[in-house]
Short mmCIF file of N, CA and C in Angstrom, two decimals:
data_model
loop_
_atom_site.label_atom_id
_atom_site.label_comp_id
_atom_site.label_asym_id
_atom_site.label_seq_id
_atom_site.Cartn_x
_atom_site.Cartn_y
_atom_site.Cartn_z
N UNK G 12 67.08 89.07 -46.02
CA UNK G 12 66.58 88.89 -47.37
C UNK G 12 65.33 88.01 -47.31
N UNK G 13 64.43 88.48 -48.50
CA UNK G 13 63.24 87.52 -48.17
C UNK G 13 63.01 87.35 -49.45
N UNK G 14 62.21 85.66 -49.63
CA UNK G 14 62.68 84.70 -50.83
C UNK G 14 61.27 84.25 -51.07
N UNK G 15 60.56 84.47 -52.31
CA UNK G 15 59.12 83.66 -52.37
C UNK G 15 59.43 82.63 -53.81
N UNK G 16 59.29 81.45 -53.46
CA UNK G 16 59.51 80.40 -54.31
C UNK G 16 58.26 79.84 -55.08
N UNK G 17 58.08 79.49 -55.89
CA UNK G 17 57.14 78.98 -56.71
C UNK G 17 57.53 77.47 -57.18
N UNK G 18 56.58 76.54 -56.87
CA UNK G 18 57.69 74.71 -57.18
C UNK G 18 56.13 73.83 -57.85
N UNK G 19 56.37 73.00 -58.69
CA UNK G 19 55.40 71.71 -59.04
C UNK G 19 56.68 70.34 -58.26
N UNK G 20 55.97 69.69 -58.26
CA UNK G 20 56.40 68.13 -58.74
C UNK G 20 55.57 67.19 -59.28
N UNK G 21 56.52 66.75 -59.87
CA UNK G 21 55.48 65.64 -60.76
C UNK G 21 55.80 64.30 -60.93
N UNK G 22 55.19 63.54 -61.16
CA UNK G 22 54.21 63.35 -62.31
C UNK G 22 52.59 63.60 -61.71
N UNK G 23 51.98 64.34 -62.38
CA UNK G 23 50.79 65.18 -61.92
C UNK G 23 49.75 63.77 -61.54
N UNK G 24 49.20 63.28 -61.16
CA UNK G 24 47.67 62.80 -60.75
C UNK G 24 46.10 63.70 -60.71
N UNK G 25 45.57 63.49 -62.03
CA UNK G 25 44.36 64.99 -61.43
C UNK G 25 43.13 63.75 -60.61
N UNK G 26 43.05 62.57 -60.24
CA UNK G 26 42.52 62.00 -59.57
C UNK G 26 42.59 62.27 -58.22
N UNK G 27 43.85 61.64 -57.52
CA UNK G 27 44.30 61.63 -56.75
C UNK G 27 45.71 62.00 -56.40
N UNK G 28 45.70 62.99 -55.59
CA UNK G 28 46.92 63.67 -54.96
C UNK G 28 48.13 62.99 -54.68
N UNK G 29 49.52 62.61 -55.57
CA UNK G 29 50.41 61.21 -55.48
C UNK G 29 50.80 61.65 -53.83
N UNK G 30 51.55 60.87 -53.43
CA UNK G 30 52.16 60.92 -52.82
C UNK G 30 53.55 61.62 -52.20
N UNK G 31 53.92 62.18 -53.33
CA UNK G 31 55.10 63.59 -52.87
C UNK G 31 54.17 64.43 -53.11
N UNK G 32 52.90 64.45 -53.87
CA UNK G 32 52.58 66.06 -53.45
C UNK G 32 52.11 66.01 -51.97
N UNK G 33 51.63 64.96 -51.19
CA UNK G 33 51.31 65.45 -50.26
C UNK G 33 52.43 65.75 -48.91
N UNK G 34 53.64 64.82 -49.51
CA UNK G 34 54.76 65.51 -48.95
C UNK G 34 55.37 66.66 -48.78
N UNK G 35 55.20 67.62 -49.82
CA UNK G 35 55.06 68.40 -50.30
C UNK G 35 54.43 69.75 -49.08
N UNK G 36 53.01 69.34 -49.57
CA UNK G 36 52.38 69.92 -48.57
C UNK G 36 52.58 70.12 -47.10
N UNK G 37 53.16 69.00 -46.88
CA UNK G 37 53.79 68.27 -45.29
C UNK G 37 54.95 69.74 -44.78
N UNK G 38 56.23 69.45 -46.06
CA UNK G 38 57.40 70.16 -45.65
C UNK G 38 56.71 71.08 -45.74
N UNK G 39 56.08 72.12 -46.32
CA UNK G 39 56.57 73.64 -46.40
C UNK G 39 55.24 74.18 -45.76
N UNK G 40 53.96 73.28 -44.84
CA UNK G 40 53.12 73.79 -43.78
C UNK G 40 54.05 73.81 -42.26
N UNK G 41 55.02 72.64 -42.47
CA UNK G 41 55.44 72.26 -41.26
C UNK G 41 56.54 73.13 -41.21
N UNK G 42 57.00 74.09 -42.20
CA UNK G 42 58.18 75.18 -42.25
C UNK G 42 58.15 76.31 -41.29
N UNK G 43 58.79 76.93 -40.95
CA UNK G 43 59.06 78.35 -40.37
C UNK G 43 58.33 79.60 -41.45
N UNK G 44 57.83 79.34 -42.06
CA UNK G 44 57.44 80.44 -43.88
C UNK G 44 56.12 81.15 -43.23
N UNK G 45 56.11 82.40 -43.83
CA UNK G 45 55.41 83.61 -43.77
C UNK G 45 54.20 83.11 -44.62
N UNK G 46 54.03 82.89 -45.43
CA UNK G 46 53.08 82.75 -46.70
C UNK G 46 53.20 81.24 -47.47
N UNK G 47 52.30 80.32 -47.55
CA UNK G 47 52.41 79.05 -47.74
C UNK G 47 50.49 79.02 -48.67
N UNK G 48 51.09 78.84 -50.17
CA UNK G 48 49.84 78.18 -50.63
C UNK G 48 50.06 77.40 -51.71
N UNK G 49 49.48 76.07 -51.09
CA UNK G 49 48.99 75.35 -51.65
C UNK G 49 48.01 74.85 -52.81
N UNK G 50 48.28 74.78 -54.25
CA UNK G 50 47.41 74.75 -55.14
C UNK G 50 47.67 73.17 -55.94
N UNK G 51 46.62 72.96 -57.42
CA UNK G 51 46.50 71.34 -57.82
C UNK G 51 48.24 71.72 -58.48
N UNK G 52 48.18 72.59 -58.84
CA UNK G 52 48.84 73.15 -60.23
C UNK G 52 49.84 74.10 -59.95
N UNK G 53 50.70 74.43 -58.83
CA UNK G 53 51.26 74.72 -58.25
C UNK G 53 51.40 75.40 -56.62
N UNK G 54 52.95 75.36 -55.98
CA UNK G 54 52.71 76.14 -55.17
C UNK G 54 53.38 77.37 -54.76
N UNK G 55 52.91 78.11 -53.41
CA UNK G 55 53.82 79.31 -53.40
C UNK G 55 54.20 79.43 -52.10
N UNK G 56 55.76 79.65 -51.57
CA UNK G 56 55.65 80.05 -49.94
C UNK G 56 57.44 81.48 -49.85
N UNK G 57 56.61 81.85 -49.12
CA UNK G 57 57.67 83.30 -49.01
C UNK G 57 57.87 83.44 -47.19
N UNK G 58 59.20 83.99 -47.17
CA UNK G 58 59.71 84.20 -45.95
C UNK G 58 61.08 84.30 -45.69
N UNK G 59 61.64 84.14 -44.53
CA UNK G 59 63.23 84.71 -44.60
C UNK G 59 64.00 83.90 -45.69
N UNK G 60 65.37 84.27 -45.87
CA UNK G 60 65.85 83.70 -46.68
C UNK G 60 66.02 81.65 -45.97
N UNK G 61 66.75 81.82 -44.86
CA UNK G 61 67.20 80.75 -44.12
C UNK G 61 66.30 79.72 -43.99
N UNK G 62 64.72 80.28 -43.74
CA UNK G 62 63.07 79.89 -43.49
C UNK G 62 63.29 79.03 -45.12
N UNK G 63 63.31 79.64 -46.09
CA UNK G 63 62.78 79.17 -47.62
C UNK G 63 63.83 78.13 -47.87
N UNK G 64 65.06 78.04 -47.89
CA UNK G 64 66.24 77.50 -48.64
C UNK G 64 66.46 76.29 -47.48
N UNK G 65 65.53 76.09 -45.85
CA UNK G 65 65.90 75.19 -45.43
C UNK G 65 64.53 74.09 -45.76
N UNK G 66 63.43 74.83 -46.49
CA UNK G 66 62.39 74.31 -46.71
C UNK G 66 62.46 73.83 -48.21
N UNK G 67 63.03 74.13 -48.78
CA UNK G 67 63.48 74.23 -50.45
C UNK G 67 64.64 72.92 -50.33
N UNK G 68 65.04 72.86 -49.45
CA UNK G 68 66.04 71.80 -49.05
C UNK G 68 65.46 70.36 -48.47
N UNK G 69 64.82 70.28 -47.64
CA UNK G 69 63.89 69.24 -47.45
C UNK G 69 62.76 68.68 -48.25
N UNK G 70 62.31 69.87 -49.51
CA UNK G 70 61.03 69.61 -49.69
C UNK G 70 61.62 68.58 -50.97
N UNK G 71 63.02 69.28 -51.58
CA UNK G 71 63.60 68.17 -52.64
C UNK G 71 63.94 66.99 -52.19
N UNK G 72 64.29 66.60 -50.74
CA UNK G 72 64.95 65.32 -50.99
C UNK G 72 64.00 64.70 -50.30
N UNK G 73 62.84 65.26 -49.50
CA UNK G 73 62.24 64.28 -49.25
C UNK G 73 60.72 64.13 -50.39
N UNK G 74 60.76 65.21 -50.83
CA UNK G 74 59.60 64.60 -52.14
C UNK G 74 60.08 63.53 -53.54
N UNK G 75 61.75 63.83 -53.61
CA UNK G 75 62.19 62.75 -54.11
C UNK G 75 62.25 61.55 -53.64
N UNK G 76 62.10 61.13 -52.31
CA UNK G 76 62.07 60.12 -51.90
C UNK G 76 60.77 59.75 -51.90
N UNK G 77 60.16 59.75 -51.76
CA UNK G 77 58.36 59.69 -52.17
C UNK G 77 58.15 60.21 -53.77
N UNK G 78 59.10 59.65 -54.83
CA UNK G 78 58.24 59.54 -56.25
C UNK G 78 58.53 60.09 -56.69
N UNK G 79 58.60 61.74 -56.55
CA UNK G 79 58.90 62.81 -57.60
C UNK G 79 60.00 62.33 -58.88
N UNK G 80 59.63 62.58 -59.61
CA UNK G 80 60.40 62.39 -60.94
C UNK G 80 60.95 63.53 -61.32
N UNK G 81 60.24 65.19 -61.39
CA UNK G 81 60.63 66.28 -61.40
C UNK G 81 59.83 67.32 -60.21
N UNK G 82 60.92 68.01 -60.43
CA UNK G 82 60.66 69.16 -59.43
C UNK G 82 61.02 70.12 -60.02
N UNK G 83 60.10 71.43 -60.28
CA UNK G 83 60.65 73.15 -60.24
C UNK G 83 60.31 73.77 -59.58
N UNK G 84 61.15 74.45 -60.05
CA UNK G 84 61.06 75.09 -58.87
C UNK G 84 61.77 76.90 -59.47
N UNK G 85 61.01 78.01 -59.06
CA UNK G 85 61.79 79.29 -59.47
C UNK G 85 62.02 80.19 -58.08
N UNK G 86 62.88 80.78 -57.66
CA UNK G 86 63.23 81.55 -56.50
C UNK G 86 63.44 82.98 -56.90
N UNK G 87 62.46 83.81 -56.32
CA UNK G 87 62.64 84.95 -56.64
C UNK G 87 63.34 85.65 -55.06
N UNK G 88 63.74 86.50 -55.46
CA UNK G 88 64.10 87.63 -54.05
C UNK G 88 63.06 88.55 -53.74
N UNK G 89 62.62 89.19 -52.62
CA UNK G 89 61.40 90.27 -52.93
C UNK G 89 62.03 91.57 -52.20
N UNK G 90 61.74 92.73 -52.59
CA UNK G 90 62.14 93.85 -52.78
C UNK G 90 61.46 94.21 -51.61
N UNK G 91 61.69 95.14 -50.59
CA UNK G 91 60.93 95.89 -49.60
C UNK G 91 59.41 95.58 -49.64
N UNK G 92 58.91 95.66 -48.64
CA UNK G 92 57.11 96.15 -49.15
C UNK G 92 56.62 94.96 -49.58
N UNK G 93 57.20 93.77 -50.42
CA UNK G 93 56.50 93.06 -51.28
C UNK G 93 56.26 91.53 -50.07
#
């Protein structure tokens, strides 16, 4: 099965990049994931199921530990082809 997730955390900074986002960035470049992008305003990374949900797993507790106040996050499944 293959899983493309879409996540913020916040509290946003449009100055400067806080500190879980760049955690953030950290877990899910340093992941096993097929597709990883990085945006101010959200992000996106797709790949096996095991790849996403062990990255989806680290990226919460360690961006909570560095600040995050909230996190979303939506998990889609992707269909053949996609």
């Amino acid at each position: 099965m293959r899983l493309r997730v879409e996540f913020t955390t916040e509290p946003f900074d449009l100055d400067e990049a806080p500190a879980h986002a760049l955690v953030a960035r950290e877990v899910v470049e340093g992941a096993d994931l097929d597709a990883v992008d990085v945006g101010p305003f959200g992000n996106t990374v797709e790949g096996g199921a095991d790849a996403v949900l062990g990255a989806v797993d680290a990226l919460l507790r360690k961006t909570l530990e560095a600040g995050a106040t909230r996190i979303s996050l939506q998990v889609n499944v992707l269909g053949e082809g996609e």
